[in-house]
Amino acid sequence: MLAAIEDGIYTSSTKQRLEELEANKEDLEIAIVQEKIEKPLLTKEQIVFWISRFKNGNIDDEKYRQDIIDIFVNSVYLYDDKLVLMFNYKDGSKTITLAEIEGSDLGASAPPKP
């Protein structure tokens, strides 16, 4: 399009098309800015700083434990033979069988079996 204008081919249709392309460019630039505002890119340092807030917490503090769960765990589904954990990150799910729980230290803090 620009080459045609440089060659002196400037008609009402080239002008109209150029204006359409300019408007499209502006719309795309606005969409890019809006996307960056909605989902800002975080630096490695920002992520490390945010996560490091949890390293010195008191594991015996119930509020601290609840905050960790609220932030990182989306939902928990308990079935007869498995436990499905949904986490708050991409591809964030894990299925755990009850046999895996019974063989871990999680079983030590579970209530007694009837």
Coordinates of N, CA, C and O in Angstrom, one line a residue:
M1 N 0.8 -1.2 0.0 CA 0.0 0.0 0.0 C 0.9 1.2 0.0 O 0.6 2.2 -0.8
L2 N 1.9 1.3 0.9 CA 2.8 2.4 1.0 C 3.6 2.5 -0.3 O 3.8 3.6 -0.8
A3 N 4.0 1.4 -0.9 CA 4.8 1.4 -2.1 C 3.9 2.0 -3.3 O 4.4 2.8 -4.1
A4 N 2.6 1.7 -3.3 CA 1.8 2.3 -4.3 C 1.7 3.8 -4.2 O 1.7 4.5 -5.2
I5 N 1.6 4.2 -3.0 CA 1.5 5.7 -2.7 C 2.8 6.3 -3.1 O 2.8 7.4 -3.7
E6 N 3.9 5.7 -2.7 CA 5.2 6.2 -3.1 C 5.4 6.3 -4.6 O 6.1 7.2 -5.1
D7 N 4.8 5.4 -5.3 CA 4.9 5.4 -6.8 C 3.9 6.4 -7.4 O 3.8 6.4 -8.6
G8 N 3.2 7.1 -6.6 CA 2.2 8.1 -7.1 C 0.8 7.5 -7.4 O 0.0 8.2 -8.0
I9 N 0.6 6.3 -7.0 CA -0.7 5.8 -7.2 C -1.6 6.1 -6.0 O -1.5 5.4 -5.0
Y10 N -2.3 7.1 -6.0 CA -3.0 7.6 -4.9 C -4.5 7.8 -5.3 O -4.7 8.8 -6.0
T11 N -5.3 6.9 -5.0 CA -6.7 7.1 -5.4 C -7.6 7.1 -4.1 O -7.1 6.9 -3.0
S12 N -8.9 7.4 -4.3 CA -9.8 7.4 -3.2 C -9.9 6.0 -2.5 O -10.0 5.9 -1.3
S13 N -9.7 4.9 -3.3 CA -9.8 3.6 -2.7 C -8.5 3.3 -1.9 O -8.6 2.6 -0.9
T14 N -7.4 3.7 -2.4 CA -6.2 3.5 -1.6 C -6.2 4.3 -0.3 O -5.8 3.9 0.7
K15 N -6.7 5.6 -0.4 CA -6.9 6.4 0.8 C -7.8 5.7 1.8 O -7.5 5.7 3.0
Q16 N -8.9 5.2 1.3 CA -9.9 4.6 2.2 C -9.3 3.3 2.8 O -9.5 3.1 4.0
R17 N -8.6 2.5 2.0 CA -8.0 1.3 2.6 C -6.9 1.7 3.6 O -6.8 1.0 4.7
L18 N -6.1 2.7 3.3 CA -5.1 3.1 4.3 C -5.7 3.6 5.6 O -5.2 3.3 6.7
E19 N -6.8 4.3 5.5 CA -7.5 4.8 6.7 C -8.1 3.6 7.5 O -8.0 3.6 8.7
E20 N -8.6 2.6 6.8 CA -9.1 1.4 7.5 C -8.0 0.7 8.2 O -8.1 0.2 9.4
L21 N -6.8 0.6 7.5 CA -5.7 -0.1 8.2 C -5.2 0.7 9.4 O -4.8 0.1 10.4
E22 N -5.1 2.0 9.3 CA -4.7 2.8 10.4 C -5.7 2.7 11.6 O -5.2 2.6 12.7
A23 N -7.0 2.6 11.3 CA -8.0 2.4 12.4 C -7.8 1.1 13.0 O -7.9 0.9 14.2
N24 N -7.5 0.1 12.2 CA -7.3 -1.3 12.7 C -6.1 -1.3 13.6 O -6.1 -2.0 14.6
K25 N -5.0 -0.6 13.1 CA -3.8 -0.6 13.9 C -4.1 0.0 15.3 O -3.6 -0.5 16.3
E26 N -4.8 1.1 15.3 CA -5.1 1.8 16.6 C -5.9 0.9 17.5 O -5.7 0.8 18.7
D27 N -6.9 0.1 16.9 CA -7.7 -0.8 17.7 C -6.8 -1.9 18.3 O -7.0 -2.3 19.5
L28 N -5.9 -2.4 17.5 CA -5.0 -3.4 18.0 C -4.1 -2.9 19.1 O -3.8 -3.6 20.1
E29 N -3.6 -1.7 19.0 CA -2.7 -1.1 20.0 C -3.5 -0.9 21.3 O -3.0 -1.2 22.4
I30 N -4.7 -0.5 21.2 CA -5.6 -0.4 22.4 C -5.8 -1.7 23.1 O -5.8 -1.9 24.3
A31 N -6.1 -2.7 22.2 CA -6.4 -4.1 22.8 C -5.1 -4.6 23.5 O -5.2 -5.3 24.5
I32 N -3.9 -4.3 22.9 CA -2.7 -4.8 23.6 C -2.5 -4.1 24.9 O -2.2 -4.8 25.9
V33 N -2.8 -2.8 25.0 CA -2.6 -2.1 26.3 C -3.6 -2.7 27.3 O -3.3 -2.9 28.5
Q34 N -4.9 -2.9 26.9 CA -5.9 -3.4 27.8 C -5.5 -4.8 28.3 O -5.7 -5.1 29.5
E35 N -5.0 -5.6 27.4 CA -4.5 -7.0 27.8 C -3.4 -6.9 28.8 O -3.4 -7.7 29.8
K36 N -2.5 -6.0 28.6 CA -1.4 -5.9 29.6 C -1.9 -5.4 30.9 O -1.3 -5.8 32.0
I37 N -2.9 -4.6 30.9 CA -3.5 -4.1 32.2 C -4.2 -5.2 32.9 O -4.1 -5.4 34.1
E38 N -4.9 -6.0 32.2 CA -5.7 -7.1 32.8 C -4.8 -8.2 33.3 O -5.1 -8.8 34.3
K39 N -3.8 -8.6 32.5 CA -2.8 -9.6 32.9 C -1.4 -9.1 32.8 O -0.7 -9.4 31.8
P40 N -1.0 -8.4 33.8 CA 0.4 -7.8 33.7 C 1.4 -8.9 33.8 O 1.2 -9.9 34.5
L41 N 2.5 -8.8 33.1 CA 3.6 -9.7 33.2 C 4.4 -9.4 34.5 O 4.7 -8.2 34.7
L42 N 4.7 -10.4 35.2 CA 5.5 -10.2 36.5 C 6.9 -10.6 36.2 O 7.2 -11.5 35.5
T43 N 7.8 -9.9 36.9 CA 9.2 -10.2 36.8 C 9.5 -11.3 37.7 O 8.8 -11.6 38.7
K44 N 10.6 -12.0 37.5 CA 11.1 -13.1 38.4 C 11.2 -12.5 39.8 O 10.8 -13.2 40.8
E45 N 11.8 -11.3 39.9 CA 12.0 -10.7 41.3 C 10.7 -10.5 42.0 O 10.5 -10.7 43.2
Q46 N 9.6 -10.0 41.2 CA 8.3 -9.8 41.9 C 7.7 -11.1 42.4 O 7.1 -11.2 43.4
I47 N 7.9 -12.2 41.6 CA 7.3 -13.5 42.0 C 8.1 -14.0 43.2 O 7.5 -14.5 44.1
V48 N 9.4 -13.9 43.2 CA 10.2 -14.4 44.3 C 9.8 -13.6 45.6 O 9.7 -14.2 46.6
F49 N 9.7 -12.3 45.4 CA 9.3 -11.5 46.6 C 8.0 -11.9 47.2 O 7.8 -12.1 48.4
W50 N 7.0 -12.1 46.3 CA 5.6 -12.5 46.7 C 5.7 -13.9 47.4 O 5.1 -14.0 48.5
I51 N 6.3 -14.9 46.8 CA 6.4 -16.2 47.4 C 7.2 -16.2 48.7 O 6.9 -16.9 49.7
S52 N 8.2 -15.4 48.8 CA 9.1 -15.4 50.0 C 8.4 -14.9 51.2 O 8.8 -15.2 52.4
R53 N 7.2 -14.3 51.1 CA 6.4 -13.8 52.2 C 6.0 -15.0 53.1 O 5.7 -14.9 54.2
F54 N 5.9 -16.2 52.5 CA 5.4 -17.4 53.2 C 6.5 -18.2 53.8 O 6.2 -19.1 54.6
K55 N 7.8 -17.9 53.6 CA 8.8 -18.8 54.1 C 9.1 -18.7 55.6 O 9.6 -19.6 56.2
N56 N 8.8 -17.6 56.2 CA 9.0 -17.4 57.6 C 7.7 -17.5 58.5 O 7.8 -17.1 59.6
G57 N 6.7 -18.0 57.9 CA 5.4 -18.1 58.6 C 5.5 -19.2 59.7 O 6.3 -20.1 59.6
N58 N 4.6 -19.1 60.6 CA 4.6 -20.1 61.7 C 3.6 -21.2 61.3 O 2.4 -20.9 61.3
I59 N 4.0 -22.4 61.1 CA 3.2 -23.5 60.6 C 2.2 -23.8 61.7 O 1.1 -24.4 61.4
D60 N 2.4 -23.5 62.9 CA 1.5 -23.8 64.0 C 0.3 -22.7 64.1 O -0.6 -23.0 64.8
D61 N 0.5 -21.6 63.4 CA -0.5 -20.6 63.4 C -1.6 -20.9 62.4 O -1.4 -21.1 61.2
E62 N -2.8 -21.1 62.9 CA -4.0 -21.6 62.1 C -4.3 -20.6 61.0 O -4.6 -20.9 59.8
K63 N -4.2 -19.3 61.3 CA -4.4 -18.2 60.2 C -3.4 -18.3 59.1 O -3.8 -18.2 57.9
Y64 N -2.1 -18.5 59.4 CA -1.1 -18.7 58.4 C -1.4 -19.9 57.5 O -1.3 -19.8 56.3
R65 N -1.8 -21.0 58.1 CA -2.1 -22.2 57.3 C -3.3 -22.0 56.5 O -3.3 -22.4 55.3
Q66 N -4.3 -21.3 57.0 CA -5.5 -21.1 56.2 C -5.2 -20.2 55.0 O -5.7 -20.3 53.9
D67 N -4.3 -19.1 55.2 CA -3.9 -18.2 54.2 C -3.2 -19.0 53.0 O -3.5 -18.8 51.9
I68 N -2.3 -19.9 53.4 CA -1.6 -20.7 52.4 C -2.6 -21.5 51.6 O -2.5 -21.6 50.3
I69 N -3.6 -22.2 52.2 CA -4.6 -23.0 51.5 C -5.4 -22.1 50.6 O -5.7 -22.4 49.5
D70 N -5.9 -21.0 51.2 CA -6.7 -20.0 50.4 C -6.0 -19.5 49.1 O -6.7 -19.4 48.1
I71 N -4.8 -19.3 49.2 CA -4.0 -18.8 48.1 C -3.7 -19.8 47.0 O -3.8 -19.6 45.8
F72 N -3.3 -21.0 47.5 CA -2.8 -22.0 46.5 C -3.7 -23.1 46.1 O -3.6 -23.7 45.1
V73 N -4.7 -23.3 47.0 CA -5.7 -24.4 46.7 C -7.0 -23.8 46.3 O -7.6 -23.0 47.0
N74 N -7.5 -24.3 45.1 CA -8.8 -23.8 44.6 C -9.9 -24.6 45.2 O -10.9 -24.0 45.6
S75 N -9.8 -25.9 45.1 CA -10.9 -26.8 45.6 C -10.4 -28.2 45.8 O -9.3 -28.6 45.3
V76 N -11.1 -28.9 46.6 CA -10.8 -30.3 47.0 C -12.0 -31.2 46.8 O -13.1 -30.8 47.3
Y77 N -11.9 -32.3 46.0 CA -13.0 -33.2 45.8 C -12.6 -34.5 46.4 O -11.5 -35.1 46.0
L78 N -13.4 -35.0 47.3 CA -13.1 -36.3 48.0 C -14.1 -37.4 47.4 O -15.3 -37.2 47.5
Y79 N -13.5 -38.4 46.9 CA -14.3 -39.6 46.4 C -14.0 -40.8 47.3 O -13.2 -40.7 48.2
D80 N -14.7 -41.9 47.1 CA -14.5 -43.1 47.9 C -13.1 -43.6 47.8 O -12.6 -44.2 48.7
D81 N -12.5 -43.5 46.6 CA -11.2 -44.1 46.3 C -10.1 -43.1 46.0 O -8.9 -43.5 45.8
K82 N -10.4 -41.8 46.0 CA -9.4 -40.8 45.6 C -9.7 -39.4 46.1 O -10.8 -39.2 46.5
L83 N -8.7 -38.6 46.1 CA -8.8 -37.2 46.5 C -8.3 -36.4 45.3 O -7.2 -36.6 44.8
V84 N -9.1 -35.4 44.8 CA -8.6 -34.5 43.7 C -8.4 -33.1 44.2 O -9.4 -32.5 44.8
L85 N -7.2 -32.6 44.1 CA -6.9 -31.3 44.5 C -6.8 -30.4 43.3 O -6.1 -30.7 42.4
M86 N -7.4 -29.2 43.3 CA -7.4 -28.3 42.2 C -6.6 -27.0 42.8 O -7.0 -26.4 43.8
F87 N -5.5 -26.7 42.1 CA -4.6 -25.6 42.6 C -4.9 -24.3 41.7 O -5.4 -24.4 40.6
N88 N -4.5 -23.2 42.3 CA -4.6 -21.9 41.6 C -3.4 -21.6 40.7 O -2.8 -20.6 40.9
Y89 N -3.1 -22.5 39.7 CA -2.1 -22.2 38.7 C -2.4 -23.0 37.5 O -3.2 -24.0 37.6
K90 N -1.8 -22.7 36.4 CA -2.0 -23.4 35.2 C -1.8 -24.9 35.3 O -0.8 -25.3 35.9
D91 N -2.7 -25.7 34.8 CA -2.7 -27.1 34.9 C -2.6 -27.6 36.3 O -1.9 -28.5 36.6
G92 N -3.3 -26.9 37.2 CA -3.1 -27.1 38.6 C -4.1 -28.1 39.2 O -5.0 -27.7 39.9
S93 N -3.9 -29.4 38.9 CA -4.7 -30.4 39.5 C -3.8 -31.6 39.8 O -2.9 -31.9 39.1
K94 N -4.2 -32.3 40.9 CA -3.5 -33.5 41.2 C -4.5 -34.5 41.8 O -5.3 -34.1 42.7
T95 N -4.4 -35.7 41.4 CA -5.3 -36.8 41.9 C -4.4 -37.7 42.8 O -3.3 -38.1 42.4
I96 N -4.9 -37.9 44.0 CA -4.2 -38.7 45.0 C -5.1 -39.8 45.4 O -6.2 -39.6 45.8
T97 N -4.6 -41.0 45.4 CA -5.3 -42.2 45.8 C -5.3 -42.2 47.3 O -4.4 -41.7 48.0
L98 N -6.3 -42.8 47.9 CA -6.3 -43.0 49.4 C -5.1 -43.8 49.9 O -4.6 -43.6 51.0
A99 N -4.7 -44.7 49.1 CA -3.5 -45.5 49.4 C -2.3 -44.7 49.6 O -1.4 -44.9 50.5
E100 N -2.1 -43.7 48.7 CA -1.0 -42.7 48.8 C -1.1 -41.9 50.1 O -0.1 -41.7 50.8
I101 N -2.3 -41.5 50.5 CA -2.4 -40.8 51.8 C -2.1 -41.7 53.0 O -1.4 -41.2 53.9
E102 N -2.6 -42.9 53.0 CA -2.3 -43.8 54.1 C -0.8 -44.1 54.2 O -0.3 -44.4 55.3
G103 N -0.1 -44.1 53.1 CA 1.4 -44.3 53.2 C 2.2 -43.1 53.4 O 3.4 -43.2 53.5
S104 N 1.6 -42.0 53.6 CA 2.4 -40.7 53.8 C 2.2 -40.3 55.3 O 1.5 -40.9 56.1
D105 N 2.9 -39.2 55.6 CA 2.8 -38.7 56.9 C 1.5 -37.9 57.1 O 1.2 -37.5 58.3
L106 N 0.7 -37.7 56.1 CA -0.6 -37.1 56.2 C -1.5 -38.0 57.0 O -2.4 -37.5 57.7
G107 N -1.3 -39.3 56.9 CA -2.2 -40.2 57.7 C -2.0 -40.1 59.2 O -2.9 -40.3 60.0
A108 N -0.8 -39.6 59.6 CA -0.5 -39.4 61.0 C -1.4 -38.3 61.7 O -1.7 -38.4 62.8
S109 N -1.8 -37.3 60.8 CA -2.5 -36.3 61.4 C -4.0 -36.4 61.1 O -4.8 -35.5 61.5
A110 N -4.4 -37.5 60.5 CA -5.8 -37.7 60.2 C -6.5 -38.2 61.5 O -5.9 -38.8 62.4
P111 N -7.8 -38.1 61.5 CA -8.6 -38.6 62.7 C -8.5 -40.1 62.7 O -8.3 -40.8 61.6
P112 N -8.7 -40.7 63.8 CA -8.6 -42.2 63.9 C -9.7 -42.8 63.1 O -10.8 -42.3 63.0
K113 N -9.4 -44.0 62.6 CA -10.4 -44.8 61.9 C -11.4 -45.4 62.8 O -11.1 -45.8 63.9
P114 N -12.7 -45.4 62.4 CA -13.7 -46.0 63.4 C -13.6 -47.5 63.5 O -13.1 -48.2 62.8

